[in-house]
Short mmCIF file of C-alpha atoms in Angstrom, two decimals:
data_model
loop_
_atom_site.label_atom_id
_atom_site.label_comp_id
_atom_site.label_asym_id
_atom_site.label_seq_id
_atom_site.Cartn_x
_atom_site.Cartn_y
_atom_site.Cartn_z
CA UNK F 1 119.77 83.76 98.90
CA UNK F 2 122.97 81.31 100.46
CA UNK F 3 125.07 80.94 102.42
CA UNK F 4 129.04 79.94 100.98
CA UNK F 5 128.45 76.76 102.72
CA UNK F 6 125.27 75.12 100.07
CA UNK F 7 122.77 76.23 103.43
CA UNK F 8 120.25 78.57 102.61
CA UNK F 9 119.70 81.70 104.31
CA UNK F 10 115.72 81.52 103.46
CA UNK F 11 113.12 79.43 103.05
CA UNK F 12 110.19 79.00 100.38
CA UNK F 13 107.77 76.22 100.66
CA UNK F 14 107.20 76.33 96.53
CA UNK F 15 104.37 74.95 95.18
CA UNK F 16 104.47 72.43 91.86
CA UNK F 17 101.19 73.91 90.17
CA UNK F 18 101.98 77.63 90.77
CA UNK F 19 104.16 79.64 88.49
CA UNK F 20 107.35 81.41 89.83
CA UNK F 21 107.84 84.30 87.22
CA UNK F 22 111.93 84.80 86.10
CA UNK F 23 112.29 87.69 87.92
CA UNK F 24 110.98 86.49 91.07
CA UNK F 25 114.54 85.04 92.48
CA UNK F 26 116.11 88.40 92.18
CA UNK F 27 113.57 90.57 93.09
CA UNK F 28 113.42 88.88 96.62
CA UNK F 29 117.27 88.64 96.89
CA UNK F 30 117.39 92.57 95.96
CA UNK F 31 115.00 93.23 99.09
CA UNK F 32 116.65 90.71 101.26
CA UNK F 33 119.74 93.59 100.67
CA UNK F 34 117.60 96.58 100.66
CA UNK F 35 115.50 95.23 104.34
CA UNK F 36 118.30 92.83 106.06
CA UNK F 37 115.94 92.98 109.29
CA UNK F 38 112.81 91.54 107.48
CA UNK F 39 112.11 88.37 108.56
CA UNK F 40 109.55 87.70 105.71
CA UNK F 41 109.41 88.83 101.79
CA UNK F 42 106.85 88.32 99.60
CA UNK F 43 106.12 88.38 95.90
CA UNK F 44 103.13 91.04 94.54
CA UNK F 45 100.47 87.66 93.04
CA UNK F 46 98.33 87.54 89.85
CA UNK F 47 95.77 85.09 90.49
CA UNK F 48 95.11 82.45 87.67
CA UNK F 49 92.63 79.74 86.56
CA UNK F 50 93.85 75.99 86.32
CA UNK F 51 94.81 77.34 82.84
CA UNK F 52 96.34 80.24 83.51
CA UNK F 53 93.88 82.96 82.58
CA UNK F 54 94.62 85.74 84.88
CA UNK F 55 91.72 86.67 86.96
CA UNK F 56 92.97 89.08 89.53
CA UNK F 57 96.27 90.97 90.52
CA UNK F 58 97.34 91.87 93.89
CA UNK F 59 96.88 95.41 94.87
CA UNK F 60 99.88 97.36 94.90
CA UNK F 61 101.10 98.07 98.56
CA UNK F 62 104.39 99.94 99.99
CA UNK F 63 107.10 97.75 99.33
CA UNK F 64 107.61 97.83 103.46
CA UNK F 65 104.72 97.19 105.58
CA UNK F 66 104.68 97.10 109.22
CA UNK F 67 103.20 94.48 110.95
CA UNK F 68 100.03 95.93 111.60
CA UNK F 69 99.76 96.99 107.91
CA UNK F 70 100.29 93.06 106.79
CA UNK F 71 97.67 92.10 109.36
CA UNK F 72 95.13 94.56 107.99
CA UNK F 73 95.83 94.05 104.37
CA UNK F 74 95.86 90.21 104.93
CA UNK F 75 92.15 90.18 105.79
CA UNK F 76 90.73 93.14 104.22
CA UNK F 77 91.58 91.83 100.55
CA UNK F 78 93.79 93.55 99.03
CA UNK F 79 96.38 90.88 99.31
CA UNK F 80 95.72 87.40 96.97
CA UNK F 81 95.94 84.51 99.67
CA UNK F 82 98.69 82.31 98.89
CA UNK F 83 101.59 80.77 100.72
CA UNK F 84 104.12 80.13 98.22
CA UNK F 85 105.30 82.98 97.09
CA UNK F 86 106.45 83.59 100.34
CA UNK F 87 110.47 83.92 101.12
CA UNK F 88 110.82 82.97 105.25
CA UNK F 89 114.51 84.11 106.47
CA UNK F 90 115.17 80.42 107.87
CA UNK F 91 117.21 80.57 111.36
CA UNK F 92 113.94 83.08 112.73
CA UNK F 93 111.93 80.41 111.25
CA UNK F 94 113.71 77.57 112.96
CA UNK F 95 114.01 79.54 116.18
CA UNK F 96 110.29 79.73 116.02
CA UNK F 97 109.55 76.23 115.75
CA UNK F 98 109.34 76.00 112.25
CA UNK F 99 105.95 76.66 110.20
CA UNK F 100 102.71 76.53 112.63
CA UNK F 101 101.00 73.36 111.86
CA UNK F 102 97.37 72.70 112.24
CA UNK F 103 94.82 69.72 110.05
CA UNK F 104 95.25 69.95 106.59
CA UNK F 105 97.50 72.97 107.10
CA UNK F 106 94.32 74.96 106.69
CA UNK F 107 95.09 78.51 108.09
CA UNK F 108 99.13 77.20 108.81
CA UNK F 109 99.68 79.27 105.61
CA UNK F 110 97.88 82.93 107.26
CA UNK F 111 99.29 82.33 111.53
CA UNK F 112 102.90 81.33 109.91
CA UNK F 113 103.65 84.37 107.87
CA UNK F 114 102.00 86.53 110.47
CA UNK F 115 104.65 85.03 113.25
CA UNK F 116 107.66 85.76 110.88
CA UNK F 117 106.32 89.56 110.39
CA UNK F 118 107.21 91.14 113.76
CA UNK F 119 110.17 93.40 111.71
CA UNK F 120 107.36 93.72 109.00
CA UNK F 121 107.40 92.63 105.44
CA UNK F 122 108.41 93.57 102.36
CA UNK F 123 107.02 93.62 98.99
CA UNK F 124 108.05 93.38 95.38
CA UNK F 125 106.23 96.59 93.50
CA UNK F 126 105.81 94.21 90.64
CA UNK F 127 104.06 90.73 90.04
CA UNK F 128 106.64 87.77 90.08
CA UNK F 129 104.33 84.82 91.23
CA UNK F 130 101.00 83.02 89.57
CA UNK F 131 98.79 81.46 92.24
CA UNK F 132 96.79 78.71 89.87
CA UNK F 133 93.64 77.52 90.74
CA UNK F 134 92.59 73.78 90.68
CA UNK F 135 89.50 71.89 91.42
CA UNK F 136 91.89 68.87 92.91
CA UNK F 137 93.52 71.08 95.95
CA UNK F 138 92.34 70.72 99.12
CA UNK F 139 90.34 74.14 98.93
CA UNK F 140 88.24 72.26 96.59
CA UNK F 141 87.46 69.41 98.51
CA UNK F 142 84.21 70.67 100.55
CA UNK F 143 81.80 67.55 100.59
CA UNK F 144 84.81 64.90 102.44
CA UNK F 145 83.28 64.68 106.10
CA UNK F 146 86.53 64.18 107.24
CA UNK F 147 88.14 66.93 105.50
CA UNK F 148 85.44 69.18 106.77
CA UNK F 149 86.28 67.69 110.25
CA UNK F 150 89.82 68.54 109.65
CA UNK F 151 89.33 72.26 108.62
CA UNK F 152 86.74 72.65 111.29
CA UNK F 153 88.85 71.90 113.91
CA UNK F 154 92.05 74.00 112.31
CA UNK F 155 89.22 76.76 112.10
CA UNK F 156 88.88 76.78 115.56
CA UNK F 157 92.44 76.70 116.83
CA UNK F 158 93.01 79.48 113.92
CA UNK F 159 91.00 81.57 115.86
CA UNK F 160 92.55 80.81 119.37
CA UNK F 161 95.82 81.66 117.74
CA UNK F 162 94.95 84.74 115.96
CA UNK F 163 93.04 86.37 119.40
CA UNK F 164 96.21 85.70 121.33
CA UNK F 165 97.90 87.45 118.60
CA UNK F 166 96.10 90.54 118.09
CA UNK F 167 95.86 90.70 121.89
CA UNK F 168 99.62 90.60 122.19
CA UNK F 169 100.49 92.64 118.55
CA UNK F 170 102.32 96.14 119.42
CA UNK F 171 102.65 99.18 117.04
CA UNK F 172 103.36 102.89 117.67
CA UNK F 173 99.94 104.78 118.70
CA UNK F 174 98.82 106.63 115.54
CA UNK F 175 95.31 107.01 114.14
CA UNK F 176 96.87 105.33 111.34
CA UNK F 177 97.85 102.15 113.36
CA UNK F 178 94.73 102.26 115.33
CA UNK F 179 92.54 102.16 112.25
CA UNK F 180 94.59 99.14 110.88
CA UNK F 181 94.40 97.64 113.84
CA UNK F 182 90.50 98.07 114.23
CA UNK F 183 90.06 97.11 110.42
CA UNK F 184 91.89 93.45 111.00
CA UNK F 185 90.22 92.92 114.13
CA UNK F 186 87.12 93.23 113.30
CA UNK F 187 88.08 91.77 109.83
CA UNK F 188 89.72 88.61 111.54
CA UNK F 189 86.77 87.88 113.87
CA UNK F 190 83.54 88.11 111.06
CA UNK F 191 85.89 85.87 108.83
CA UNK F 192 86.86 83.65 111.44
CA UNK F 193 83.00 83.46 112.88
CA UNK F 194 81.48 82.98 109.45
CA UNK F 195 84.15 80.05 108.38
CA UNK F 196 83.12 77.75 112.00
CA UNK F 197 79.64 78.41 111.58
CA UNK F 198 79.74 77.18 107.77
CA UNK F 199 81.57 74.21 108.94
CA UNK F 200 79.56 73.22 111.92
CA UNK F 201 76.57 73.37 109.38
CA UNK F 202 78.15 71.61 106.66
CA UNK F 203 79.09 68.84 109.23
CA UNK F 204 75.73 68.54 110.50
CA UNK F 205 74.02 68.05 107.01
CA UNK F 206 76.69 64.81 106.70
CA UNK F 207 76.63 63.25 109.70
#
């Protein structure tokens, strides 16, 4: 995953309380050589408890998705939400501006991988990452007026971003692809409507 030179060819923005599995270093660098036109890799998840306990595993996907696939996917479930067991290929990144950054980096996570998935993404078959829950991560932190504030406001510019995206997304027209794109429309928009409105209430009761 580098170059001769010590600079690295991609990006991950690791996180200290999750748990990177030993395989997970070469199972990315095996489909960075298997999909050399993927801009973005990512690792199948188990989610954990602060202690580890497994509570869920990622469904198993195609280890290639198109675009529109990742889209649907992303909001329909089947994918664990995390960031960092993400691999970004880091000149597209750079030429992009660099990850998307909005308060709190609520939503940065979700509009930044969908921006480096234009070629698609691809998938290890098997888990390699732990996402571990904590009652001290921002998540958590849901009575903080300003952090409400703060993921209010990132809610709304989330959604600006994400319409201009799915009005500008292309894919090949297939039933398939016009399902997917249907299912993270309408997917995007309920999750995206229910989030403000849950903020603007929560707001309201502190101010």
């Amino acid at each position: 995953l580098q170059r001769d030179s010590g600079e690295s060819d991609y990006v991950i923005m690791a996180s200290d309380d999750d748990v990177y599995h030993p395989a997970f270093l070469e199972s990315i660098d095996t489909l960075t050589r298997k999909y050399p036109d993927v801009d973005l890799l990512r690792g199948r998840s188990i989610n954990a408890d602060d202690k580890l306990e497994p509570i869920v595993i990622d469904d198993l996907c195609d280890e290639y998705q198109t675009v529109i696939h990742f889209a649907a996917d992303m909001y329909n479930g089947r994918h664990i939400r995390s960031f960092a067991n993400f691999v970004f290929k880091a000149d597209v990144l750079k030429a992009k501006g660099g990850f998307i950054k909005f308060p709190y980096a609520w939503y940065s996570d979700v509009v930044t991988t969908l921006m480096m998935a234009e070629h698609g993404v691809a998938h290890t078959l098997y888990p390699v990452f732990t996402n571990r829950g904590s009652s001290l991560s921002i998540s958590s932190k849901r009575a903080n007026r300003d952090v409400l504030k703060g993921k209010l406001e990132a809610a709304l510019m989330n959604h600006a971003w994400m319409d201009a995206f799915a009005s500008s997304l292309h894919y090949d027209d297939t039933k398939l692809n016009r399902h997917l794109y249907s299912e993270f429309v309408v997917n995007f928009r309920h999750d995206s409507y229910a989030t403000i409105v849950s903020y603007l209430r929560a707001c309201s009761l502190l101010s």
